[in-house]
Amino acid sequence: QVQLVESGGGLVQPGGSLRLSCAASGSIFRLFDMAWYRQAPGKQRELVASIGRDGTTNYVDSVKGRFTISRDNHENMVYLQMNSLKPEDTAIYYCKFVGIGFPWGQGTQVTVSS
C-alpha cells in the first residue's frame, strides 16, 4: 500500500519562498517518476513539476525559473522549493507517483497573500 504525506505549506507574502515536502511509503519509490500537482479554488488540478527516476525534471511554464523539484531515493522523499511566489500560486499542492491507480495524498495548502 502506497501512502503520501505532504507538508510545508503555509501563508507567505508575494515574493517569498516555501519548501514543500512529501514523504512516500513503500519500497517502490525509487522505481517511479514523481510529480507535484496543484489545485486552486474553482480550477482543475494541474501538473506543476515532475522528476524522473534518473532526476530529469520538467516544469509547467508558469513556474519555470521559480520552482525546483528534487527527490531523495534513500529517504523516499520528494521536495518542491518554491521561490518568488505569486498570488496565483495559491492552491492546494499534492505529490503523486506518476502512473495510473496511485492514490493522492491529503495535500498541503499554500496561500500567497499580503
Coordinates of C-alpha atoms in Angstrom, one line a residue:
Q1 CA 0.0 0.0 0.0
V2 CA 1.4 3.3 -1.1
Q3 CA 0.8 6.4 1.0
L4 CA 1.9 10.0 0.5
V5 CA 2.0 12.7 3.1
E6 CA 2.6 16.3 2.0
S7 CA 3.8 19.1 4.4
G8 CA 5.4 22.5 4.4
G9 CA 2.6 24.7 3.1
G10 CA 1.5 27.9 4.8
L11 CA 0.8 31.6 4.3
V12 CA 3.6 33.6 2.6
Q13 CA 3.8 37.1 1.2
P14 CA 4.3 37.7 -2.5
G15 CA 8.0 37.3 -3.4
G16 CA 8.5 34.8 -0.5
S17 CA 9.6 31.2 -0.5
L18 CA 8.3 27.9 0.8
R19 CA 9.7 24.3 0.6
L20 CA 7.2 21.6 0.3
S21 CA 8.0 18.0 1.4
C22 CA 6.3 14.7 0.5
A23 CA 7.0 11.5 2.4
A24 CA 6.2 8.3 0.5
S25 CA 5.8 4.9 2.0
G26 CA 6.6 1.7 0.2
S27 CA 9.7 0.2 -1.3
I28 CA 8.7 1.2 -4.9
F29 CA 9.6 4.9 -4.6
R30 CA 12.8 4.8 -6.5
L31 CA 11.2 2.9 -9.4
F32 CA 8.7 5.6 -10.3
D33 CA 8.7 9.2 -11.6
M34 CA 7.2 11.6 -9.1
A35 CA 5.2 14.8 -9.6
W36 CA 3.7 17.8 -7.8
Y37 CA 0.2 19.0 -8.8
R38 CA -1.8 21.9 -7.5
Q39 CA -5.5 22.8 -7.4
A40 CA -6.6 26.4 -7.0
P41 CA -10.2 27.2 -5.9
G42 CA -12.6 26.8 -8.8
K43 CA -9.9 25.4 -11.1
Q44 CA -8.9 22.0 -12.3
R45 CA -5.9 20.2 -10.8
E46 CA -2.7 20.9 -12.8
L47 CA 0.7 19.3 -13.1
V48 CA 3.3 21.7 -11.7
A49 CA 6.5 19.7 -11.9
S50 CA 7.8 16.2 -12.4
I51 CA 11.0 14.3 -11.7
G52 CA 12.1 11.1 -13.2
R53 CA 13.9 8.1 -11.7
D54 CA 17.1 9.5 -13.2
G55 CA 16.5 13.0 -11.8
T56 CA 15.2 14.5 -15.1
T57 CA 12.9 17.4 -14.3
N58 CA 10.0 19.1 -16.1
Y59 CA 8.0 22.2 -15.2
V60 CA 4.9 24.0 -16.3
D61 CA 5.8 27.2 -17.9
S62 CA 4.3 29.4 -15.2
V63 CA 6.8 28.1 -12.6
K64 CA 9.9 27.7 -14.6
G65 CA 12.8 29.5 -13.0
R66 CA 11.0 29.9 -9.7
F67 CA 10.3 26.3 -8.6
T68 CA 12.7 23.4 -8.2
I69 CA 11.6 19.8 -7.7
S70 CA 14.0 17.3 -6.2
R71 CA 14.0 13.8 -4.7
D72 CA 15.9 11.7 -2.2
N73 CA 15.5 8.0 -3.1
H74 CA 17.2 6.9 0.2
E75 CA 14.6 8.7 2.3
N76 CA 11.6 8.2 0.0
M77 CA 11.1 12.0 -0.2
V78 CA 10.3 14.4 -2.9
Y79 CA 10.5 18.2 -2.5
L80 CA 9.3 21.4 -4.2
Q81 CA 11.3 24.5 -3.5
M82 CA 9.2 27.5 -4.4
N83 CA 10.7 30.9 -4.7
S84 CA 9.4 34.3 -5.9
L85 CA 5.9 33.2 -5.0
K86 CA 2.9 35.0 -6.6
P87 CA -0.7 35.2 -5.5
E88 CA -1.6 33.0 -8.5
D89 CA 0.4 30.2 -6.9
T90 CA -2.2 29.9 -4.2
A91 CA -3.5 26.4 -4.2
I92 CA -3.5 23.0 -2.5
Y93 CA -0.4 21.2 -3.5
Y94 CA -0.2 17.4 -3.9
C95 CA 2.6 15.0 -4.7
K96 CA 1.9 11.8 -6.6
F97 CA 3.6 8.8 -8.1
V98 CA 3.3 9.2 -11.9
G99 CA 1.1 6.4 -13.2
I100 CA -2.4 5.1 -13.2
G101 CA -4.0 3.9 -10.0
F102 CA -1.7 5.6 -7.4
P103 CA -3.5 7.4 -4.6
W104 CA -3.4 11.1 -3.8
G105 CA -2.2 12.4 -0.5
Q106 CA -4.2 14.9 1.5
G107 CA -2.3 17.9 0.1
T108 CA -0.8 21.0 1.7
Q109 CA -2.3 24.5 1.4
V110 CA -0.1 27.3 0.0
T111 CA -1.5 30.8 0.3
V112 CA 0.4 33.7 -1.2
S113 CA -1.1 37.0 0.0
S114 CA 0.0 40.3 1.5

